[in-house]
C-alpha positions as a printed Julia matrix, in Angstrom:
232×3 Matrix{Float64}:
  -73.69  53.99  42.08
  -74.41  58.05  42.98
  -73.21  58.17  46.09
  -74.55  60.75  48.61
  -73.04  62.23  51.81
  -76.71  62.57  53.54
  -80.21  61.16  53.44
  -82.91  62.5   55.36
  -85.86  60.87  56.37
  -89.59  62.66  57.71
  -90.84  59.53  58.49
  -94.92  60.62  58.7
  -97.51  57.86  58.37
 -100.91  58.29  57.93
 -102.39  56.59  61.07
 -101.85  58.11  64.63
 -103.45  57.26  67.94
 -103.79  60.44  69.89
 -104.49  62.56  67.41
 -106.32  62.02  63.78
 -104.31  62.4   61.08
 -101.7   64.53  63.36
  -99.4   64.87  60.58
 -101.77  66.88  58.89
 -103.0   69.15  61.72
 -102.3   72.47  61.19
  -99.81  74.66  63.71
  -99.75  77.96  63.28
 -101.81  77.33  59.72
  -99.01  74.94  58.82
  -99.28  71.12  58.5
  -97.26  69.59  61.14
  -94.63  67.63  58.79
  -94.06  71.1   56.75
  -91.6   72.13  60.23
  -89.72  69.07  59.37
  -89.05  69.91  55.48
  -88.34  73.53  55.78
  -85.62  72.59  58.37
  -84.67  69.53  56.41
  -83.83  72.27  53.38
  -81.42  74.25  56.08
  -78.96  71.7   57.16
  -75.29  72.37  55.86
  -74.52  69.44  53.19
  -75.31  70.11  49.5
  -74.6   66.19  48.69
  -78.25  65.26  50.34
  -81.85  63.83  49.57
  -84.83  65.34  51.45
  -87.24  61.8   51.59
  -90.69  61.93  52.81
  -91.0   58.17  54.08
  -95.1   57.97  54.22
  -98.16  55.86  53.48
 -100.67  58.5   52.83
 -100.82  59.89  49.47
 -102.07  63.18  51.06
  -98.58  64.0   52.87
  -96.96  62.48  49.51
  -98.68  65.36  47.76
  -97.92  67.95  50.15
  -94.19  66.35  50.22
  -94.31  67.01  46.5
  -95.23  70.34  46.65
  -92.76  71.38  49.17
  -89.94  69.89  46.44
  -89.02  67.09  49.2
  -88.87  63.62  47.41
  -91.64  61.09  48.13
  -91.21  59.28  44.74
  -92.72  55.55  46.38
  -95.13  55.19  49.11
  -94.21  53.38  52.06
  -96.38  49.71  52.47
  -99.03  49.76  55.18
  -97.53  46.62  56.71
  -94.93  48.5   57.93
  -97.12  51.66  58.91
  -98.91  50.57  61.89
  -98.67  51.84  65.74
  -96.0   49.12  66.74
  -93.73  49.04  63.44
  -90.42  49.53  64.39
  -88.39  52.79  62.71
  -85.88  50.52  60.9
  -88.63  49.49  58.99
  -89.09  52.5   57.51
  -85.28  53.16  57.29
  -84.38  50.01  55.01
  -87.17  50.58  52.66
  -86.26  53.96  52.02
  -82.14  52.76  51.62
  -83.17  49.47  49.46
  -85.57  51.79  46.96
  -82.53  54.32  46.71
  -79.72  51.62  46.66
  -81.85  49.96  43.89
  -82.32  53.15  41.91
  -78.67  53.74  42.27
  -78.16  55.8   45.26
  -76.67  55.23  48.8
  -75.58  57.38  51.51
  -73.07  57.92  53.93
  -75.14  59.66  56.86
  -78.54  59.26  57.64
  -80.92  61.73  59.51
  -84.49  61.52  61.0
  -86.08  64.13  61.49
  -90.0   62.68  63.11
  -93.15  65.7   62.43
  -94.23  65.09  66.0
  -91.07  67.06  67.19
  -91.6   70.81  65.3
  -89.32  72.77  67.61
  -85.84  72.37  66.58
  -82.9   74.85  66.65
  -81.21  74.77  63.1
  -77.91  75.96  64.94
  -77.96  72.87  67.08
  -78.33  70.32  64.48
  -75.93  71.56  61.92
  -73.63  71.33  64.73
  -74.28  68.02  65.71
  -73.66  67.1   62.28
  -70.41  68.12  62.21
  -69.53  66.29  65.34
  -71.15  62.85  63.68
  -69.14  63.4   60.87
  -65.61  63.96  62.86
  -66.07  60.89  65.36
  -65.85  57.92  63.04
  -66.1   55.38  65.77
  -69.83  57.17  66.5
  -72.3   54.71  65.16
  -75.4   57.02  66.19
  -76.36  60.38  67.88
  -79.33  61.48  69.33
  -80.67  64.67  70.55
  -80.92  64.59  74.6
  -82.3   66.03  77.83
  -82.4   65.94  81.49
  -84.84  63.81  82.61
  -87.77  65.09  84.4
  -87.95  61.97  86.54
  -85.71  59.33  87.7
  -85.83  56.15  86.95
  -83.64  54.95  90.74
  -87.26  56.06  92.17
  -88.98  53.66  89.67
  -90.41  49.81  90.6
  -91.69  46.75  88.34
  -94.71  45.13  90.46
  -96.14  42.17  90.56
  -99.02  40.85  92.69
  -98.67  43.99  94.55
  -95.08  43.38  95.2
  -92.69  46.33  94.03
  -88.84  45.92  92.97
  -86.93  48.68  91.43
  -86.4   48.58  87.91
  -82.45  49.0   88.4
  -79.57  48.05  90.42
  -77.17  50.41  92.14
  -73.86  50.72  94.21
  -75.89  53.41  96.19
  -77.98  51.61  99.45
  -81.58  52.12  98.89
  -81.28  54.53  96.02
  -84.6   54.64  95.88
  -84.97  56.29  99.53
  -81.38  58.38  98.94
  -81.86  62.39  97.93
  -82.2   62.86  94.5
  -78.73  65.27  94.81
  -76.94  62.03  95.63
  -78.12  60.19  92.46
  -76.92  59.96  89.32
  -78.29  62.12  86.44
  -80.26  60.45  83.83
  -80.97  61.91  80.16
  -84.44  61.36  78.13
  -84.12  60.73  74.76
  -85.59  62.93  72.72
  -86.83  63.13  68.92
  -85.78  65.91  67.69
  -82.93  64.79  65.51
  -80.97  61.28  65.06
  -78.33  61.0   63.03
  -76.98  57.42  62.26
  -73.8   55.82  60.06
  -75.14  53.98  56.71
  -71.93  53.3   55.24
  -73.47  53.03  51.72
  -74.95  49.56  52.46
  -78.41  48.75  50.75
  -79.83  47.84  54.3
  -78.91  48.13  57.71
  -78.58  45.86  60.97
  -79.41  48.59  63.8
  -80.14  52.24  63.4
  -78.22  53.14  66.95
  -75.67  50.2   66.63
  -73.36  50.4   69.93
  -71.54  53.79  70.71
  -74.37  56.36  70.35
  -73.7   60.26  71.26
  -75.93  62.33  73.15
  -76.47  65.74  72.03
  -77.79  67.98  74.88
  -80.42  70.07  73.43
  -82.66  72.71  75.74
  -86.02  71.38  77.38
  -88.49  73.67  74.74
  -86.63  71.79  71.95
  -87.77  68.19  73.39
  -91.73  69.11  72.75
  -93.14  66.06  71.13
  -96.86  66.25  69.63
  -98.82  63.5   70.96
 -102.25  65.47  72.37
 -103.97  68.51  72.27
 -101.77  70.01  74.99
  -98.88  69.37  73.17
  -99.97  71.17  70.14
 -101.1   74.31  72.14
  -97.49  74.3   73.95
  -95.76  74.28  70.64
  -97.33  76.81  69.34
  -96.55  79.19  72.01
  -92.58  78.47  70.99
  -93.37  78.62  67.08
């Protein structure tokens, strides 16, 4: 068995919702997914695979061309709005693991989040690596709203979503609250442990990495695309 220190994964399906074929759409006259390989190619670890996890044999092309591996096509079945990422994850591990590679670390790094800081991730590598009782890390910010000021309804009836030691958090100053992160998706690193497959990508103690608000830009509309670009 080769074993490697790294994998990482552009995960970059064909189908999208808010956008057609958003993986594709050009930023700055780049594809979208082409921010994800050239950064992919700067991350401090020699002992790594580049995989382009994807469905479409158009972004398996381009993957090609940009010398980042897409040797097997993703199956549609797992390619669809509501498939979960560890889909994704243990069909890229099981293909390696039964070619004869497995991997330490993993990495995704999703298209839809072009902004990253190279500086930022190679440092939260080395953390990951350090803290051995880390099963995950993801990339983290402040979030915009909070979630003590947030209700489930029913039949017009409202209850807050979460329960507090603070009276009527949801009527307290926001000074006097907690502060709450948003998950981001600009990087996640996660332990694989050389296994063919895995049970969880976050498993149970997962790091936050605090990362600056322009780094937390996630393409989903038109907006989102014209705000990037501004930053690229």
């Amino acid at each position: 068995m080769n074993k490697k220190k790294l994998i990482i994964i552009v995960p970059a399906r064909e189908g999208s919702q808010g956008i057609k074929n958003k993986n594709l759409t050009l930023i700055k006259k780049k594809p979208l997914v082409t921010y994800s390989f050239e950064l992919a190619k700067k991350i401090n670890e020699k002992n790594k695979i580049i995989f382009c996890s994807t469905d479409s044999k158009k972004i398996k092309d381009l993957a090609t061309k940009a010398k980042i591996n897409a040797s097997f096509l993703r199956p549609k079945k797992i390619s669809k709005n509501l498939s979960r990422d560890l889909d994704f994850v243990n069909h890229t591990l099981t293909n390696f693991y039964n070619k004869g590679f497995s991997f330490k670390y993993g990495l995704i790094l999703r298209p839809t989040s072009p902004i990253r800081n190279i500086n930022y991730v190679n440092n939260a590598y080395e953390i990951f690596k350090r803290n051995k009782k880390l099963d995950s890390m993801r990339a983290i910010i402040e979030a915009p709203l909070t979630p003590f000021k947030m209700w489930y309804e029913k039949n017009n009836i409202i209850t807050s979503i979460i329960k507090s030691k603070i009276e009527e958090h949801y009527n307290a100053p926001r000074q006097i609250l907690p502060t709450i992160y948003w998950q981001t998706g600009n990087f996640e690193f996660f332990k694989i442990d050389f296994k063919k497959h895995i049970k969880s990508i976050s498993g149970k103690k997962i790091y936050g990495y605090k990362i600056k608000k322009k780094y937390s830009i996630d393409i989903d509309n038109l907006q989102d695309i014209n705000q990037a670009e501004k930053y690229i």
